[in-house]
Tab-separated table of C-alpha atoms in Angstrom:
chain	number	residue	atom	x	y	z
A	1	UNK	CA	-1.313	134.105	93.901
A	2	UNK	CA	2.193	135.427	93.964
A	3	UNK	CA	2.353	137.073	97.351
A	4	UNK	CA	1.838	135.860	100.612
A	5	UNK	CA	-0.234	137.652	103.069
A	6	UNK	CA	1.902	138.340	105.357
A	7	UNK	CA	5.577	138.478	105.525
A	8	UNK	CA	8.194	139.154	108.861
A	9	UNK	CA	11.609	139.932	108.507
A	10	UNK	CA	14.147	139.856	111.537
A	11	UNK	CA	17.783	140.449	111.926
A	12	UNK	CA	20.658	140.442	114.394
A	13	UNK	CA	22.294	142.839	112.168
A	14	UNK	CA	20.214	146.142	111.141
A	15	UNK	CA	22.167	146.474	108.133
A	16	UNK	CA	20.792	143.291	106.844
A	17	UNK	CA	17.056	144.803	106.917
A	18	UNK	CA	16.884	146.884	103.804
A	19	UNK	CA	17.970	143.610	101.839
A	20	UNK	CA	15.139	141.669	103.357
A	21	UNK	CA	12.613	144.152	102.948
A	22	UNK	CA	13.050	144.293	99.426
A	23	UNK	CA	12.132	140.670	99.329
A	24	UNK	CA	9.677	140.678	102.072
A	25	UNK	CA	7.780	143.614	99.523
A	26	UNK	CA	8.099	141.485	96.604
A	27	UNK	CA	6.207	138.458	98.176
A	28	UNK	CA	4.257	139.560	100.812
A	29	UNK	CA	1.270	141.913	100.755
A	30	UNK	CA	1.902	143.091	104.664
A	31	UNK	CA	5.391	143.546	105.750
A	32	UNK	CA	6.140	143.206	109.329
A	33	UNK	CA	9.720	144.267	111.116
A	34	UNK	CA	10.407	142.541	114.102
A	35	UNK	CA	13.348	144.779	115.865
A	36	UNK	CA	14.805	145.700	119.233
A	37	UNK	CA	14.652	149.087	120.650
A	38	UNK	CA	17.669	150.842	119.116
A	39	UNK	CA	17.016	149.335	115.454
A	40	UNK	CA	13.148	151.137	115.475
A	41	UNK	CA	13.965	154.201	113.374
A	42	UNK	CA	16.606	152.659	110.816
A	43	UNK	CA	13.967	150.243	110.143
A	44	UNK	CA	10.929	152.547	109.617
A	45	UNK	CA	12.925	153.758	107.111
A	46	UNK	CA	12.627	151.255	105.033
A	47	UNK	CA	8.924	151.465	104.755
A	48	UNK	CA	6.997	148.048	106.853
A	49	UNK	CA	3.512	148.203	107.388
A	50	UNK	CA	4.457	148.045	110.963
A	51	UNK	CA	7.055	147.488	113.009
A	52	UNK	CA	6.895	144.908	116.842
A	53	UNK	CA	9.353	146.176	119.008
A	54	UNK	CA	11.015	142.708	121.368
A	55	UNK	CA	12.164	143.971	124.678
A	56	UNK	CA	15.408	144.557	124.332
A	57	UNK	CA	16.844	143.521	128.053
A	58	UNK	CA	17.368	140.119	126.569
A	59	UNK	CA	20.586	141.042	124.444
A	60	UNK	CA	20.866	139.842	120.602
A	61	UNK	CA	24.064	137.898	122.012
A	62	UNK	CA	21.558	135.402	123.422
A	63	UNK	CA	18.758	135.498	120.380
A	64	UNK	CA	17.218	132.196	120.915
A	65	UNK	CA	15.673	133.492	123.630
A	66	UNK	CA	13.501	135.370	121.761
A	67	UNK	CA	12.084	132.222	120.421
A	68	UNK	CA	9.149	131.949	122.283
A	69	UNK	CA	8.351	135.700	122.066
A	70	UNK	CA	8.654	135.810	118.194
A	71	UNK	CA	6.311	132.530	118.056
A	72	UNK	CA	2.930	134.318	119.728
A	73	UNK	CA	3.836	137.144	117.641
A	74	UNK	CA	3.366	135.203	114.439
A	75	UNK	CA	0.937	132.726	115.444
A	76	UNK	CA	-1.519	136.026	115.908
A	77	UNK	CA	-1.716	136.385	112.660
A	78	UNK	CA	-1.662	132.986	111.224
A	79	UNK	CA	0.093	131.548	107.806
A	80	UNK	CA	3.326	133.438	106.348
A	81	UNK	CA	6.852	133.804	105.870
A	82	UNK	CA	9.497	134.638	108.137
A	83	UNK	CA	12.643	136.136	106.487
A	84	UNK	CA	15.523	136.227	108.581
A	85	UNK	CA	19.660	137.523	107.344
A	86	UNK	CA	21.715	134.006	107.217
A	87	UNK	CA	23.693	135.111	110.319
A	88	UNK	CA	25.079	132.243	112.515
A	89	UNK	CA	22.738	133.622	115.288
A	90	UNK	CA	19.724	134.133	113.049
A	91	UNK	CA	20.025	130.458	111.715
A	92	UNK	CA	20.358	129.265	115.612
A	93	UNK	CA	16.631	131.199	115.986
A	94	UNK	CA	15.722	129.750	112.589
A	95	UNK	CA	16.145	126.216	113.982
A	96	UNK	CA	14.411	126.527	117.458
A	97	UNK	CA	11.629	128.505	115.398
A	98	UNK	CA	11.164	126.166	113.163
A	99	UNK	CA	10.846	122.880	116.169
A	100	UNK	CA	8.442	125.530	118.037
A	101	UNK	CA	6.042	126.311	115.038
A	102	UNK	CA	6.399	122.741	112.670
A	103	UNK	CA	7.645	125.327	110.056
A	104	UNK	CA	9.927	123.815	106.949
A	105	UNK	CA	13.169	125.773	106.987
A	106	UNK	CA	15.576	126.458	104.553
A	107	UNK	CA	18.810	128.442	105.345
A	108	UNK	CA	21.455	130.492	102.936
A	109	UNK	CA	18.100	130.928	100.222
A	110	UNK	CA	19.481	132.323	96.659
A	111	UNK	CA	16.116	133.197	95.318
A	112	UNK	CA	12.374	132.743	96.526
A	113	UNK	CA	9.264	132.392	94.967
A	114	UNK	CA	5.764	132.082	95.571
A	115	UNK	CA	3.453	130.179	93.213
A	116	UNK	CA	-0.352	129.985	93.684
A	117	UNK	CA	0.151	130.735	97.759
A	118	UNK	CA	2.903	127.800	98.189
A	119	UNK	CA	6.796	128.838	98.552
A	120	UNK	CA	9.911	128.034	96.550
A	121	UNK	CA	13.308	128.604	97.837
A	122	UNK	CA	16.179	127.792	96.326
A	123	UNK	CA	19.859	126.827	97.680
A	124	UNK	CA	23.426	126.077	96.974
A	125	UNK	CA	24.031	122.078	97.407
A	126	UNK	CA	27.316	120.020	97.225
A	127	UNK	CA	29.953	122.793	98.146
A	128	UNK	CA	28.126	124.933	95.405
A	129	UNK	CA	28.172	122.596	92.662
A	130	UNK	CA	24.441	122.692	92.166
A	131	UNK	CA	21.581	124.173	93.599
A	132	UNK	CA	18.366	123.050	94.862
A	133	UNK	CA	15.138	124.033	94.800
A	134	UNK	CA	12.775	122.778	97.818
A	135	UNK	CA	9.194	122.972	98.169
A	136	UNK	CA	8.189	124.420	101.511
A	137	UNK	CA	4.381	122.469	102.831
A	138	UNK	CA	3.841	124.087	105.989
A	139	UNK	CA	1.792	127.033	106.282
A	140	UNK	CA	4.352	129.080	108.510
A	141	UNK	CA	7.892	129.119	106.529
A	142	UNK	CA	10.723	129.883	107.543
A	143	UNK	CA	13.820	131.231	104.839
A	144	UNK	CA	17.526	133.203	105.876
A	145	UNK	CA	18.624	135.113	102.913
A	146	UNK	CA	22.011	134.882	101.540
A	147	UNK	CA	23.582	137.971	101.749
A	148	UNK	CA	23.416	140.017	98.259
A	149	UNK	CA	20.794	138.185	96.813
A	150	UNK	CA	18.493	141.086	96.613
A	151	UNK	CA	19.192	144.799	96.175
A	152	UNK	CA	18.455	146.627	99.055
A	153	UNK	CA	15.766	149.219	99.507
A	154	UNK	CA	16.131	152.771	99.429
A	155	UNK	CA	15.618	154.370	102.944
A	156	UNK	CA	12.421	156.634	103.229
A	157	UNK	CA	13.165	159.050	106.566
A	158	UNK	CA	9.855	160.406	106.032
A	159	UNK	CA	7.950	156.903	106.223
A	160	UNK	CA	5.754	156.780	108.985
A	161	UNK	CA	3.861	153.109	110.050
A	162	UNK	CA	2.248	151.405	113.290
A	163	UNK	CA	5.108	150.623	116.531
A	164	UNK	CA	3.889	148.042	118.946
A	165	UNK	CA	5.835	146.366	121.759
A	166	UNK	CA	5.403	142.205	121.896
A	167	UNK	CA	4.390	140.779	124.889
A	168	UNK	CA	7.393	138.815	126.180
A	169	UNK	CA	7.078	135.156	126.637
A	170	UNK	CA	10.052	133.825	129.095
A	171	UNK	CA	11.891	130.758	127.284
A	172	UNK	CA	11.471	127.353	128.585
A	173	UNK	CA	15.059	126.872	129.166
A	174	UNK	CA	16.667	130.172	129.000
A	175	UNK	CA	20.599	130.711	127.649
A	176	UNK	CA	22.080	132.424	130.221
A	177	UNK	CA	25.600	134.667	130.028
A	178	UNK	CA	28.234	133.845	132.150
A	179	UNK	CA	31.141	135.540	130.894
A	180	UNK	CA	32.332	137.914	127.945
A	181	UNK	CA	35.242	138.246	126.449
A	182	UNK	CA	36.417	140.564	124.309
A	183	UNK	CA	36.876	139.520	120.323
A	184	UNK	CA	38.656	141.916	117.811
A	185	UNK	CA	35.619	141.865	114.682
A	186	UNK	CA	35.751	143.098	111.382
A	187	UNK	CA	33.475	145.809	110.442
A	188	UNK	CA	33.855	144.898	106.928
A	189	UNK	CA	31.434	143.940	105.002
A	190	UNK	CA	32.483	142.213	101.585
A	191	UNK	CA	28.846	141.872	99.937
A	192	UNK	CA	28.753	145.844	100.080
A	193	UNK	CA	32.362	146.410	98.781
A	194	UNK	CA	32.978	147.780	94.920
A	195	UNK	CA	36.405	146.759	94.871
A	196	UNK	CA	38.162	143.919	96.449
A	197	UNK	CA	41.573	142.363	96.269
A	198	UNK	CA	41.237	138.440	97.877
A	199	UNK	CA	44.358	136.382	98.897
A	200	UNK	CA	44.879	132.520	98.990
A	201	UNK	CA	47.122	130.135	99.581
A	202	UNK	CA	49.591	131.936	96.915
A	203	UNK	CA	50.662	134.013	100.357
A	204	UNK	CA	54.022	132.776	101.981
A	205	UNK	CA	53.496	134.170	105.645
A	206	UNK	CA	50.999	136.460	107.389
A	207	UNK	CA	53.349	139.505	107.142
A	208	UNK	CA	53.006	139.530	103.571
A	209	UNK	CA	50.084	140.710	104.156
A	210	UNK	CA	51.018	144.405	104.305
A	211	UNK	CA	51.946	143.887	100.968
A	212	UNK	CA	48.179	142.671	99.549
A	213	UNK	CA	46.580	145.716	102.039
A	214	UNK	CA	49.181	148.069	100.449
A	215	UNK	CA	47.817	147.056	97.010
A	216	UNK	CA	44.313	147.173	98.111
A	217	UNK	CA	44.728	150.822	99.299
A	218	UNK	CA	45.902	152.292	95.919
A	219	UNK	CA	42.953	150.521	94.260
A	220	UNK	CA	40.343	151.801	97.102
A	221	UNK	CA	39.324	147.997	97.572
A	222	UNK	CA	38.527	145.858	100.597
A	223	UNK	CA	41.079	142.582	101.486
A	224	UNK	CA	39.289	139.291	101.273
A	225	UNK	CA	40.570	136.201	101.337
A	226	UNK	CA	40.326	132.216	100.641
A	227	UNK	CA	38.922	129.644	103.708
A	228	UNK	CA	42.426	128.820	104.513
A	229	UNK	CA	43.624	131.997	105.229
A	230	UNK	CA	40.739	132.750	107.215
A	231	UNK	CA	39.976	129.460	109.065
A	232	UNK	CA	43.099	127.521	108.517
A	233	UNK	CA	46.189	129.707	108.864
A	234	UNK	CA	43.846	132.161	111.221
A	235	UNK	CA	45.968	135.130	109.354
A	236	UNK	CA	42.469	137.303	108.918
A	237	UNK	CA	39.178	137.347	109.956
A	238	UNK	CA	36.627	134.973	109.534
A	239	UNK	CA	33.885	138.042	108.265
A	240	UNK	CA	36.748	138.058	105.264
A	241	UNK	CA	36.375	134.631	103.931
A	242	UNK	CA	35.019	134.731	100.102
A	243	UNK	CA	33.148	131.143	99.267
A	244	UNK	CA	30.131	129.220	99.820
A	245	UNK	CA	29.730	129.404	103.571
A	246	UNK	CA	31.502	133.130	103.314
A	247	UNK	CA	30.475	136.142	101.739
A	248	UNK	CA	29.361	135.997	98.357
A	249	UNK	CA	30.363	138.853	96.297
A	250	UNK	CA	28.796	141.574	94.569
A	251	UNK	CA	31.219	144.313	93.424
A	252	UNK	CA	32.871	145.617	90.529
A	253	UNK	CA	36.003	144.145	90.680
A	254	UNK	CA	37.786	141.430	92.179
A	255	UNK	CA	41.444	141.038	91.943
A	256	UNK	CA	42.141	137.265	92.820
A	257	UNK	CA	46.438	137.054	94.199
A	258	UNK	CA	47.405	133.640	94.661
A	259	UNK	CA	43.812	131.712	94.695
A	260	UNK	CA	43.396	128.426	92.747
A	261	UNK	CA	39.807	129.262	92.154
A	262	UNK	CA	38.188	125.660	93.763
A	263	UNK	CA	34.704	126.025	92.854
A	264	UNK	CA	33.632	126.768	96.690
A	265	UNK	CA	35.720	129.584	96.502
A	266	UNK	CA	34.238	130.781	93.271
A	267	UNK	CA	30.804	130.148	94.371
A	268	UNK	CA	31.261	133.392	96.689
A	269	UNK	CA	33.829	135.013	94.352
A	270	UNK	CA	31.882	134.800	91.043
A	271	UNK	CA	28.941	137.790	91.537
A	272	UNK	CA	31.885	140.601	90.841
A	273	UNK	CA	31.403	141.812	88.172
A	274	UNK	CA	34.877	142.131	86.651
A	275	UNK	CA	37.267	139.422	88.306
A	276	UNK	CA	41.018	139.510	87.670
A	277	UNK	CA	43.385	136.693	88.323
A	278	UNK	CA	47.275	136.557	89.222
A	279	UNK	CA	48.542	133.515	89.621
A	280	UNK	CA	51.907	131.327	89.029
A	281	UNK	CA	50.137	127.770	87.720
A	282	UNK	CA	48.904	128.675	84.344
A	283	UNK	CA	46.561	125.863	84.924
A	284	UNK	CA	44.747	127.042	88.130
A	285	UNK	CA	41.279	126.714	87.771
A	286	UNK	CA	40.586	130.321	88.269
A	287	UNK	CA	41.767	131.277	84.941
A	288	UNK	CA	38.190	129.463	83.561
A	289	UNK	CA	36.795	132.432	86.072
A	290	UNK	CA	38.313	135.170	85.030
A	291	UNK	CA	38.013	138.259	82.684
A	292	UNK	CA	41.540	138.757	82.678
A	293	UNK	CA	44.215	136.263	83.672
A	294	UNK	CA	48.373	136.823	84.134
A	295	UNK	CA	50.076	133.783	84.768
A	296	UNK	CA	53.301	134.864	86.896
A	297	UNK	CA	54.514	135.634	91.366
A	298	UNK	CA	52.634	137.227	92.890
A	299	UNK	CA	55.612	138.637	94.719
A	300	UNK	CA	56.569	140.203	91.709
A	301	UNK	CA	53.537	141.366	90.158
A	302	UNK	CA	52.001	143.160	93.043
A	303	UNK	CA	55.272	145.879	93.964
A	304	UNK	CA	54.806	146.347	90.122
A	305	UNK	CA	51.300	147.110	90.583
A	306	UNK	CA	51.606	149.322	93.116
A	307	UNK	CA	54.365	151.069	91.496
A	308	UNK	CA	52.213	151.308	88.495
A	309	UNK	CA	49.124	152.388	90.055
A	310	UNK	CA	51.032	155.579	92.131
């Protein structure tokens, strides 16, 4: 048997959706699409046999509180899958889901399978230096999807399919708000970019980077960037990070200024199709990475570029 009977798939981010439903239709024979209110028609889209609708007062900020909800939903129907995007949010559901419904878990999965009724998932291990493949016993799993993993499905406007509203159960101990404040996000989103230029430790100070978005600009790309310059300098934001815990690439090109190329950057840098390295150590490690390598500053090569490329 190489589909399950029935498959969910939730997100915190609708954009995440058509990805998972092009897995949840390649191993489950009944797709189900658990979304708030606003998300209904982007999802029907995409073609579920039906789609619950969670009531949406209890904001996605707070999404464990949906745990309770989302468990009567799927113990009505007994043994399956839930596919969830590998948000931070989505992983904190995938956790209390997986205590509520004695459900093996596996976060960040880079390919599933599903052998005579029992599931495979596999996953990136040791910084992305291996991977490992885990055999999921229970008979409700649960699996977030790396991002880019699967190609997303093709929206259907004319797809009509079943809407019902779940009953909502009240959490035990409920997460409560007590303040906001306000965060500047990215809207970015690396895994859907054809071009990108990342930056790494190569870059002097944060005003340089003008100089990288300048670059980025006359090639129509996207900035990225290494974990340092996301997490440790704090010079751009975090959605921007390239690398194992970041966003794993899937464009045409990537133009690497200034990365070593540490194998947990790679990990997420590695999917573009055509990577391109600048660099001023002619042995950085990157240079094993790329398609096309120039050993020299950054500082120089880049005005150059952008001369060049107007």
């Amino acid at each position: 048997m190489s589909q399950l009977t029935h498959v969910w798939v939730f997100s915190d981010n609708v954009e995440r959706y058509a990805e998972l439903m092009a897995g949840a239709r390649q191993w489950g024979q009944q797709v189900f699409a658990i979304v708030t209110a606003e998300h209904i028609a982007h999802v029907t889209a995409l073609a579920p046999n039906g789609i619950i609708v969670l009531d949406s007062s209890n904001d996605l900020q707070r999404i464990e509180n949906y745990a309770e909800t989302i468990v009567s939903l799927l113990n009505e129907k007994g043994n399956g899958l839930l596919l969830m995007s590998a948000t931070r949010r989505c992983k904190a559901l995938g956790v209390r889901l997986s205590v509520l419904l004695n459900a093996a878990l596996v976060n960040d999965a880079t390919s599933v399978n599903i052998d005579n009724g029992t599931v495979y998932a596999e996953h990136r291990m040791y910084g992305g230096l291996a991977f490992g493949k885990e055999k999921l016993n229970t008979p409700m799993t649960i699996i977030t999807l790396a991002p880019g993993v699967m190609e997303p499905v093709v929206a259907n406007p004319a797809h009509r399919c079943p809407v019902v509203n779940a009953v909502r159960v009240a959490p035990r101990h409920e997460i409560l708000c007590l303040e906001r404040r306000a965060r500047s996000l990215s809207s970015v989103d690396l895994s859907k970019a054809k071009r990108v230029v990342g930056v790494g430790r190569g870059l002097v100070a944060q005003d340089d980077l003008a100089m990288v978005r300048e670059l980025a600009a006359a090639l129509g790309a996207e900035v990225g960037c290494s974990r340092p310059i996301a997490e440790g300098e704090n010079w751009m934001e975090r959605e921007r990070y390239i690398g194992v815990s970041g966003v794993l690439l899937k464009s045409d090109l990537y133009l690497a200024l200034g990365i070593s190329g540490q194998i947990q950057h790679m990990v997420g840098g590695n999917g573009a199709k055509v990577i391109v390295a600048i660099n001023k150590d002619k042995n950085a490690p990157i240079f094993s990475y790329a398609d096309y390598g120039l050993v020299g500053d950054i500082y120089k090569v880049v005005p150059s570029l952008i001369a060049h490329l107007r």
